[in-house]
Short mmCIF file of C-alpha atoms in Angstrom, two decimals:
data_model
loop_
_atom_site.label_atom_id
_atom_site.label_comp_id
_atom_site.label_asym_id
_atom_site.label_seq_id
_atom_site.Cartn_x
_atom_site.Cartn_y
_atom_site.Cartn_z
CA MET A 22 71.06 -44.86 -7.62
CA ILE A 23 70.88 -41.14 -7.06
CA ARG A 24 67.84 -39.31 -8.20
CA GLN A 25 68.66 -35.73 -9.73
CA MET A 26 66.99 -32.95 -11.36
CA LYS A 27 69.26 -30.20 -12.56
CA GLY A 28 66.83 -27.97 -14.32
CA PRO A 29 63.34 -27.49 -15.51
CA GLY A 30 61.86 -30.74 -16.93
CA PRO A 31 59.01 -33.06 -16.78
CA ILE A 32 58.28 -35.35 -13.73
CA GLN A 33 55.42 -37.69 -13.14
CA LEU A 34 53.08 -36.95 -10.26
CA ALA A 35 50.24 -39.28 -9.02
CA VAL A 36 47.50 -36.79 -8.44
CA ASN A 37 43.96 -37.74 -7.70
CA GLY A 38 44.58 -41.26 -8.72
CA GLU A 39 45.92 -40.39 -12.25
CA SER A 40 49.58 -40.23 -13.37
CA ARG A 41 50.13 -36.71 -14.66
CA THR A 42 53.16 -35.02 -16.19
CA VAL A 43 54.25 -31.56 -15.09
CA VAL A 44 57.09 -29.54 -16.32
CA VAL A 45 58.71 -27.91 -13.28
CA ARG A 46 62.00 -26.41 -11.97
CA PRO A 47 63.36 -28.15 -9.10
CA ALA A 48 62.65 -25.19 -6.90
CA ASP A 49 58.96 -24.98 -8.11
CA THR A 50 56.53 -25.87 -5.17
CA LEU A 51 53.76 -28.54 -5.32
CA LEU A 52 51.39 -25.83 -5.04
CA TYR A 53 52.75 -24.29 -8.23
CA ALA A 54 52.52 -27.52 -10.13
CA LEU A 55 48.96 -28.31 -9.05
CA ARG A 56 47.59 -24.80 -10.03
CA GLU A 57 49.68 -23.52 -12.89
CA GLN A 58 50.70 -27.01 -14.66
CA LEU A 59 47.41 -29.04 -13.89
CA GLY A 60 44.95 -26.39 -13.25
CA LEU A 61 43.86 -27.87 -10.04
CA THR A 62 43.09 -24.56 -8.38
CA GLY A 63 41.42 -25.96 -5.26
CA ALA A 64 44.66 -25.63 -3.31
CA LYS A 65 44.89 -21.89 -2.66
CA PRO A 66 47.88 -19.65 -2.53
CA GLY A 67 47.54 -17.74 0.84
CA CYS A 68 50.59 -16.79 2.90
CA GLU A 69 52.88 -19.22 0.84
CA ASN A 70 54.76 -19.49 4.09
CA GLY A 71 52.96 -22.50 5.84
CA ASP A 72 50.96 -20.40 8.13
CA CYS A 73 47.47 -20.16 6.77
CA GLY A 74 46.73 -23.74 5.48
CA ALA A 75 44.68 -22.66 2.39
CA CYS A 76 46.98 -24.73 0.07
CA THR A 77 46.76 -28.08 2.08
CA VAL A 78 46.54 -31.17 -0.04
CA LEU A 79 46.84 -34.71 1.18
CA VAL A 80 50.20 -36.59 0.32
CA ASP A 81 49.74 -40.42 0.97
CA GLY A 82 46.71 -39.45 3.05
CA TRP A 83 48.36 -36.85 5.32
CA PRO A 84 47.74 -33.12 5.14
CA VAL A 85 50.54 -31.12 3.48
CA LYS A 86 50.90 -27.54 2.91
CA SER A 87 51.69 -27.66 -0.63
CA CYS A 88 53.45 -24.36 -0.54
CA LEU A 89 56.02 -25.78 1.52
CA MET A 90 56.66 -29.03 -0.55
CA LEU A 91 58.61 -28.94 -3.77
CA ALA A 92 56.83 -30.68 -6.62
CA VAL A 93 59.85 -33.03 -7.15
CA GLU A 94 59.54 -34.19 -3.58
CA ALA A 95 56.05 -35.43 -4.36
CA VAL A 96 57.28 -38.07 -7.13
CA GLY A 97 56.29 -41.49 -5.86
CA HIS A 98 53.76 -40.31 -3.57
CA GLN A 99 49.81 -40.12 -3.84
CA VAL A 100 48.86 -36.47 -3.95
CA THR A 101 45.01 -35.77 -3.39
CA THR A 102 43.46 -32.31 -3.90
CA VAL A 103 40.09 -31.24 -3.10
CA GLU A 104 39.13 -31.98 -6.79
CA GLY A 105 39.79 -35.54 -5.90
CA LEU A 106 37.33 -35.86 -3.38
CA LYS A 107 34.03 -37.05 -4.72
CA ASN A 108 31.14 -36.30 -2.43
CA ALA A 109 33.28 -37.09 0.71
CA PRO A 110 31.13 -37.00 3.97
CA ILE A 111 33.29 -34.03 5.09
CA GLN A 112 32.08 -31.94 1.96
CA LYS A 113 28.52 -32.65 2.85
CA ALA A 114 29.08 -31.82 6.46
CA PHE A 115 30.45 -28.48 5.59
CA ILE A 116 27.41 -27.60 3.60
CA GLU A 117 25.10 -28.92 6.41
CA GLU A 118 26.98 -27.08 9.11
CA PHE A 119 27.64 -23.77 7.28
CA GLY A 120 31.38 -24.39 7.65
CA PHE A 121 32.37 -21.47 5.40
CA GLN A 122 31.76 -18.01 4.64
CA CYS A 123 34.09 -16.44 1.93
CA GLY A 124 35.27 -19.96 0.89
CA TYR A 125 39.02 -19.23 0.37
CA CYS A 126 40.07 -21.44 3.31
CA THR A 127 37.55 -24.03 2.66
CA SER A 128 39.47 -26.57 0.49
CA GLY A 129 42.33 -26.54 2.93
CA PHE A 130 40.09 -27.09 5.88
CA ILE A 131 38.22 -29.82 3.94
CA MET A 132 41.54 -31.71 3.05
CA THR A 133 42.69 -31.32 6.83
CA CYS A 134 39.43 -32.68 8.07
CA HIS A 135 39.24 -35.37 5.34
CA GLY A 136 42.77 -36.45 6.41
CA LEU A 137 41.80 -36.54 10.20
CA ALA A 138 38.66 -38.59 9.61
CA THR A 139 40.71 -41.17 7.67
CA ILE A 140 43.72 -41.51 9.83
CA HIS A 141 42.01 -40.97 13.21
CA PRO A 142 38.32 -41.71 13.04
CA GLU A 143 38.15 -41.94 16.70
CA ALA A 144 39.89 -38.67 17.25
CA ASP A 145 38.56 -36.83 20.46
CA GLU A 146 38.02 -33.04 21.01
CA VAL A 147 41.78 -32.45 21.76
CA VAL A 148 42.93 -34.17 18.73
CA ILE A 149 40.23 -32.35 16.57
CA GLU A 150 41.45 -28.96 17.83
CA GLU A 151 45.21 -29.97 17.39
CA TRP A 152 44.56 -30.75 13.70
CA LEU A 153 42.28 -27.73 12.97
CA GLN A 154 44.89 -25.22 14.38
CA SER A 155 46.83 -25.92 11.22
CA ASN A 156 44.35 -23.81 9.14
CA LEU A 157 43.24 -20.23 9.44
CA CYS A 158 39.80 -18.82 8.65
CA ARG A 159 39.63 -15.06 8.49
CA CYS A 160 35.82 -15.08 8.58
CA THR A 161 36.04 -17.09 11.91
CA SER A 162 34.05 -19.95 10.81
CA TYR A 163 35.93 -22.18 13.28
CA GLN A 164 33.01 -23.40 15.27
CA GLU A 165 31.00 -24.52 12.27
CA ILE A 166 33.99 -26.19 10.87
CA LYS A 167 34.57 -27.93 14.06
CA ASN A 168 30.97 -28.98 14.07
CA ALA A 169 31.29 -30.39 10.49
CA ILE A 170 34.40 -32.66 11.44
CA THR A 171 32.80 -33.68 14.54
CA SER A 172 29.65 -34.71 12.84
CA VAL A 173 31.64 -36.85 10.39
CA LEU A 174 33.50 -38.50 13.09
CA ALA A 175 30.41 -39.17 14.99
CA SER A 176 28.55 -40.73 11.99
CA SER A 177 31.54 -42.85 11.30
CA LYS A 178 31.25 -44.43 14.75
CA LEU A 179 27.63 -45.33 14.38
CA PRO A 180 27.10 -49.14 13.60
CA ALA A 181 26.20 -49.88 10.09
CA PRO A 182 22.58 -50.12 9.34
CA MET B 27 57.19 -18.96 -5.81
CA ILE B 28 61.02 -19.47 -5.11
CA PRO B 29 62.74 -17.04 -7.38
CA CYS B 30 66.24 -18.76 -7.43
CA ASN B 31 67.04 -21.87 -9.21
CA PHE B 32 68.67 -24.80 -7.59
CA GLU B 33 69.28 -28.43 -8.48
CA TYR B 34 67.79 -31.29 -6.69
CA TYR B 35 69.56 -34.44 -5.72
CA MET B 36 68.16 -37.62 -3.74
CA PRO B 37 70.88 -39.95 -2.74
CA GLU B 38 70.06 -43.44 -1.33
CA SER B 39 72.90 -43.82 1.08
CA PRO B 40 75.15 -41.73 3.52
CA GLU B 41 78.18 -42.05 1.47
CA GLU B 42 76.42 -41.20 -1.77
CA ALA B 43 74.84 -37.90 0.05
CA VAL B 44 78.24 -36.85 1.43
CA GLU B 45 80.14 -37.36 -1.85
CA THR B 46 77.23 -35.55 -3.70
CA PHE B 47 77.54 -32.60 -1.21
CA LEU B 48 81.31 -32.59 -1.64
CA GLN B 49 81.08 -32.67 -5.38
CA LEU B 50 78.49 -29.81 -5.48
CA THR B 51 80.80 -27.87 -3.14
CA ARG B 52 83.74 -28.25 -5.51
CA GLU B 53 81.53 -27.15 -8.24
CA GLY B 54 80.69 -23.86 -6.26
CA LYS B 55 77.04 -24.63 -6.02
CA ASN B 56 76.55 -23.93 -2.30
CA PRO B 57 74.49 -27.11 -1.52
CA MET B 58 72.33 -27.57 1.41
CA TYR B 59 71.10 -30.72 2.89
CA TYR B 60 67.30 -30.87 2.63
CA GLY B 61 65.06 -32.79 5.09
CA GLY B 62 61.61 -31.41 5.34
CA GLY B 63 62.50 -28.30 3.60
CA THR B 64 60.29 -26.05 5.45
CA GLU B 65 62.80 -23.53 6.32
CA ILE B 66 64.78 -23.81 3.08
CA ILE B 67 61.63 -23.11 1.09
CA SER B 68 60.38 -20.21 3.38
CA MET B 69 63.68 -18.62 3.42
CA ALA B 70 64.44 -19.10 -0.33
CA ARG B 71 61.19 -17.61 -1.33
CA VAL B 72 62.09 -14.31 0.18
CA SER B 73 65.60 -14.74 -1.13
CA ASN B 74 67.28 -14.99 2.36
CA ILE B 75 69.04 -18.08 1.12
CA THR B 76 69.99 -18.88 -2.41
CA PRO B 77 71.31 -22.54 -2.52
CA GLY B 78 72.52 -23.68 -5.81
CA ALA B 79 71.72 -27.30 -5.04
CA VAL B 80 69.75 -29.27 -2.36
CA VAL B 81 70.61 -32.76 -1.23
CA ASP B 82 67.34 -34.44 -0.16
CA ILE B 83 68.16 -36.88 2.66
CA LYS B 84 64.81 -38.67 2.71
CA GLY B 85 66.02 -41.33 0.36
CA ILE B 86 68.48 -42.58 2.91
CA PRO B 87 67.27 -45.60 4.82
CA GLU B 88 69.22 -44.90 7.94
CA CYS B 89 67.50 -41.42 8.11
CA ASN B 90 64.14 -42.92 8.01
CA PHE B 91 64.51 -45.61 10.62
CA LEU B 92 62.56 -45.63 13.83
CA GLY B 93 62.79 -48.46 16.23
CA LEU B 94 64.40 -50.33 19.17
CA ARG B 95 67.69 -52.06 18.50
CA ASP B 96 69.68 -53.43 21.27
CA ASN B 97 67.86 -51.50 23.99
CA GLN B 98 68.45 -48.24 22.16
CA LEU B 99 65.99 -46.26 20.47
CA ILE B 100 67.08 -45.18 17.01
CA ILE B 101 65.48 -42.15 15.37
CA GLY B 102 66.30 -41.09 11.75
CA ALA B 103 66.92 -37.40 11.15
CA ALA B 104 64.61 -37.26 8.26
CA LEU B 105 61.45 -38.45 10.32
CA PRO B 106 58.81 -36.00 10.46
CA LEU B 107 57.80 -34.89 13.93
CA THR B 108 54.44 -36.46 13.55
CA ALA B 109 55.99 -39.88 12.87
CA ILE B 110 57.74 -39.70 16.24
CA SER B 111 54.67 -38.48 18.11
CA GLU B 112 52.37 -41.04 16.46
CA SER B 113 54.67 -43.90 17.23
CA GLN B 114 54.56 -43.01 21.11
CA VAL B 115 57.93 -44.66 21.43
CA PHE B 116 59.42 -41.61 23.30
CA PRO B 117 56.50 -39.74 24.75
CA LEU B 118 58.68 -36.85 25.92
CA LEU B 119 60.04 -36.17 22.42
CA GLY B 120 56.65 -36.59 20.88
CA LYS B 121 55.23 -33.88 23.19
CA ALA B 122 58.22 -31.60 22.34
CA GLY B 123 57.82 -32.12 18.58
CA GLY B 124 54.02 -31.81 19.04
CA ARG B 125 54.35 -28.10 19.96
CA VAL B 126 56.63 -27.16 17.05
CA ALA B 127 54.71 -25.03 14.48
CA ASP B 128 51.20 -26.67 13.58
CA HIS B 129 50.16 -30.15 13.33
CA THR B 130 50.15 -30.14 9.41
CA ILE B 131 53.65 -28.64 9.20
CA GLN B 132 54.89 -31.25 11.77
CA ARG B 133 54.29 -33.77 9.05
CA LYS B 134 56.93 -31.84 7.08
CA ILE B 135 59.33 -30.71 9.64
CA THR B 136 61.91 -33.41 10.35
CA LEU B 137 63.80 -34.23 13.61
CA GLY B 138 67.09 -33.23 11.98
CA GLY B 139 65.60 -30.17 10.40
CA ASN B 140 64.45 -28.93 13.64
CA LEU B 141 67.81 -29.39 15.44
CA ALA B 142 69.84 -27.89 12.44
CA GLY B 143 67.40 -25.09 11.70
CA THR B 144 68.18 -21.31 11.89
CA ILE B 145 65.26 -20.57 14.15
CA ILE B 146 66.67 -20.33 17.58
CA TYR B 147 64.30 -22.40 19.66
CA ARG B 148 65.11 -25.96 18.31
CA GLU B 149 62.72 -27.34 21.00
CA THR B 150 63.35 -31.05 20.06
CA SER B 151 66.73 -30.62 21.44
CA LEU B 152 65.55 -30.56 24.99
CA PRO B 153 64.63 -34.20 25.60
CA LEU B 154 67.89 -35.20 23.72
CA LEU B 155 69.98 -33.05 26.07
CA VAL B 156 68.52 -34.42 29.19
CA CYS B 157 68.43 -37.86 28.08
CA ASP B 158 72.17 -38.29 27.41
CA SER B 159 71.52 -39.11 23.55
CA GLN B 160 74.02 -39.86 20.88
CA ALA B 161 74.17 -38.41 17.51
CA VAL B 162 75.34 -40.37 14.41
CA ILE B 163 76.95 -38.29 11.96
CA ALA B 164 78.17 -39.10 8.30
CA GLY B 165 80.89 -37.13 6.88
CA PRO B 166 83.83 -37.26 4.37
CA HIS B 167 85.76 -39.37 7.03
CA GLY B 168 82.97 -41.95 7.47
CA ILE B 169 80.42 -42.33 10.14
CA ARG B 170 80.96 -41.28 13.74
CA GLN B 171 78.92 -41.56 16.86
CA VAL B 172 79.21 -38.69 19.63
CA PRO B 173 77.26 -37.60 22.43
CA PHE B 174 74.58 -35.16 21.38
CA SER B 175 75.57 -32.60 23.86
CA GLU B 176 79.10 -32.49 22.19
CA ILE B 177 77.73 -31.48 18.97
CA PHE B 178 74.85 -29.53 20.23
CA GLN B 179 75.84 -26.48 22.12
CA GLN B 180 73.34 -23.74 21.74
CA ARG B 181 73.05 -25.06 17.94
CA LEU B 182 74.12 -28.13 16.10
CA TYR B 183 77.73 -27.86 15.14
CA LEU B 184 78.82 -30.24 12.11
CA GLN B 185 81.92 -30.14 10.01
CA PRO B 186 81.59 -29.04 6.44
CA ALA B 187 79.63 -31.68 4.38
CA GLU B 188 78.64 -33.63 7.55
CA LEU B 189 75.31 -34.90 7.94
CA LEU B 190 73.10 -35.79 10.92
CA LEU B 191 71.82 -39.39 10.29
CA GLN B 192 70.26 -40.65 13.42
CA ILE B 193 69.69 -39.87 17.23
CA ILE B 194 70.19 -42.70 19.62
CA ILE B 195 68.59 -42.73 23.11
CA ASP B 196 68.97 -45.62 25.59
CA ARG B 197 65.78 -47.36 26.33
CA SER B 198 66.03 -46.59 30.09
CA TYR B 199 65.21 -42.94 29.39
CA LEU B 200 62.06 -43.35 27.47
CA ASN B 201 59.47 -43.62 30.11
CA LEU B 202 60.93 -41.81 32.95
CA PRO B 203 58.77 -39.39 34.83
CA TYR B 204 58.78 -36.11 32.88
CA VAL B 205 57.25 -32.56 32.50
CA HIS B 206 56.98 -30.69 29.29
CA VAL B 207 55.57 -27.22 29.39
CA LYS B 208 55.48 -24.70 26.73
CA LYS B 209 54.49 -21.24 27.63
CA VAL B 210 53.53 -18.89 24.80
CA LYS B 211 52.65 -15.17 24.59
CA GLN B 212 49.16 -15.65 23.37
CA ASP B 213 47.89 -18.37 21.06
CA LYS B 214 48.81 -22.04 21.17
CA ILE B 215 50.93 -22.05 18.08
CA ASP B 216 53.80 -19.54 18.48
CA TYR B 217 57.38 -19.46 19.38
CA PRO B 218 57.94 -20.21 23.13
CA LEU B 219 58.25 -17.55 25.88
CA LEU B 220 59.53 -20.56 27.79
CA THR B 221 59.59 -24.23 26.96
CA LEU B 222 60.85 -26.33 29.85
CA VAL B 223 61.56 -30.26 29.78
CA ALA B 224 62.33 -31.96 32.99
CA ILE B 225 62.94 -35.73 33.67
CA VAL B 226 63.81 -37.58 36.94
CA LYS B 227 66.83 -39.91 36.38
CA ASP B 228 68.34 -41.63 39.45
CA GLN B 229 66.23 -39.56 41.78
CA ARG B 230 67.63 -36.33 40.44
CA ILE B 231 65.88 -33.73 38.25
CA ARG B 232 67.39 -32.82 34.96
CA LEU B 233 66.06 -29.69 32.93
CA ALA B 234 66.59 -28.13 29.64
CA PHE B 235 65.02 -25.04 28.39
CA SER B 236 64.07 -23.09 25.21
CA GLY B 237 62.88 -19.64 24.56
CA LEU B 238 64.32 -18.43 27.80
CA LEU B 239 67.71 -17.44 26.37
CA ALA B 240 68.73 -16.92 22.90
CA TYR B 241 69.48 -20.70 22.53
CA PRO B 242 68.26 -23.91 23.97
CA PHE B 243 70.31 -25.19 26.97
CA ARG B 244 70.80 -27.72 29.84
CA SER B 245 72.41 -26.28 32.88
CA LEU B 246 74.15 -28.43 35.49
CA THR B 247 74.24 -25.36 37.81
CA VAL B 248 70.63 -24.91 37.55
CA GLU B 249 69.95 -28.55 38.11
CA GLU B 250 72.27 -28.53 41.18
CA ALA B 251 70.36 -25.80 42.75
CA LEU B 252 67.00 -27.37 42.10
CA ASN B 253 68.17 -30.81 43.47
CA ASP B 254 69.58 -29.33 46.74
CA PRO B 255 67.65 -31.10 49.56
CA HIS B 256 68.97 -28.66 52.12
CA LEU B 257 67.18 -25.70 50.54
CA THR B 258 63.40 -24.73 50.41
CA VAL B 259 61.69 -24.71 47.18
CA LYS B 260 61.88 -20.83 47.02
CA GLU B 261 65.63 -21.04 47.79
CA ARG B 262 66.08 -23.72 45.16
CA ILE B 263 64.31 -21.53 42.57
CA ASP B 264 66.33 -18.30 43.65
CA ARG B 265 69.57 -20.22 43.17
CA ALA B 266 68.45 -21.71 39.80
CA VAL B 267 67.64 -18.43 38.42
CA THR B 268 70.81 -16.86 39.67
CA GLY B 269 72.60 -19.69 38.10
CA LEU B 270 71.23 -19.16 34.55
CA PRO B 271 74.17 -19.09 32.00
CA ALA B 272 72.70 -15.56 30.69
CA PRO B 273 70.02 -13.10 31.49
CA PRO B 274 66.64 -14.08 30.01
CA LEU B 275 65.69 -12.83 26.47
CA HIS B 276 64.05 -9.48 26.27
CA ASP B 277 62.03 -9.29 23.01
CA ILE B 278 58.68 -8.77 21.49
CA LEU B 279 57.40 -12.08 22.99
CA GLY B 280 58.18 -11.00 26.70
CA SER B 281 60.53 -8.92 28.65
CA ALA B 282 63.24 -10.46 30.64
CA GLY B 283 61.34 -9.82 33.77
CA TYR B 284 58.28 -11.46 32.54
CA ARG B 285 60.13 -14.35 31.37
CA GLU B 286 61.77 -14.76 34.87
CA PHE B 287 58.37 -14.61 36.37
CA VAL B 288 57.18 -17.41 34.04
CA LEU B 289 60.33 -19.33 34.71
CA ARG B 290 59.93 -19.23 38.49
CA ASP B 291 56.13 -20.20 38.35
CA THR B 292 57.01 -23.01 35.99
CA LEU B 293 59.76 -24.39 38.22
CA LYS B 294 57.45 -24.30 41.16
CA ASN B 295 54.93 -26.39 39.30
CA THR B 296 57.48 -28.67 37.85
CA LEU B 297 59.11 -29.47 41.24
CA SER B 298 55.54 -29.94 42.66
CA THR B 299 54.63 -32.38 39.71
CA LEU B 300 57.66 -34.39 40.14
CA GLU B 301 57.60 -34.60 43.87
CA GLY B 302 58.07 -37.88 45.10
CA TYR B 303 60.27 -39.05 42.05
CA TYR B 304 63.33 -37.25 43.34
#
């Protein structure tokens, strides 16, 4: 059965574990729906061209730049924004490692790092750098951000007390 | 924000996709097949394109298949590049896709999208060109299977309303000795100054290139030169450069002369790396 959307209308999105209704055009991006329809402003509009990563959210656990995904494409998938993280280890690590300055890129970086820690908890330095290269920080906090994700991955490898 | 409006359709079979595309065409809606959508969204945002409808192929099971069947690897056109690299079923294609854009976007860019896109580099075509891959295409007259090199000559050529469903690669190609090199001007994430893919099959080197010319290509003339056992390495490379189908690109990423220098150096290293296999 073909799914179709011919004009503006309501769709159901699963965001941060809740079913939410948004009214969008088929051409509206997920970024737009999250910010303008749901007030979830943690995903930041930056380049809106897929370059900067400030709008990164998780879709089914994987980082996705929400400026390059249509809202209607997210139907049937689990979307997690930075508002959906509740004291995740990476959030604490960003504070402890001073992983931000102006903060505009932070939520995008946190989502990328959280996705990495979940999908590849055994990631080595090459994989960490590969994933982090998806996001830009104009304040150049890169080393501190890398320290943050490295500390989270290291702690996840520790045996349980 | 995308200023234009378009309709969205998500069919569940190749037949449904083609029929939807044809119907939308009849209605004058200028439809486009939609895979990851990265190029469509970014171009529509700045009004470079104004589709009246998009037909999302991610609901078609054939387009999402990844696996071995009858000693052939089948890769659905709607699979994101990370799905291919994470699966490790075809390391060379994983490497090529792993250097397109950045890691997050590789979760959105599909194999079909990279092959069919307007950006000239189409780097995932290189492993497919050297591995004698096949393409499965759905169209108004049904489904057909053709050699990939037949429909990919500088870019993907499909008939109106046709849709790339799958790529098929014989299992014997999946773990051959290979080289993948991507040279960029400055940072790691950029368009290629030169991307080279080489494999050794039946003791002969096969190569394909992107970024060197205005299109990706495999050249039998270049391969003939590089496989000539009667020539020194320098002579082989000289002859390979002379045999290029066109002069190297001369643009903001690099001059033609610099590209030739990078090519020569990369060929030398490639021959050295693969020595003993050919």
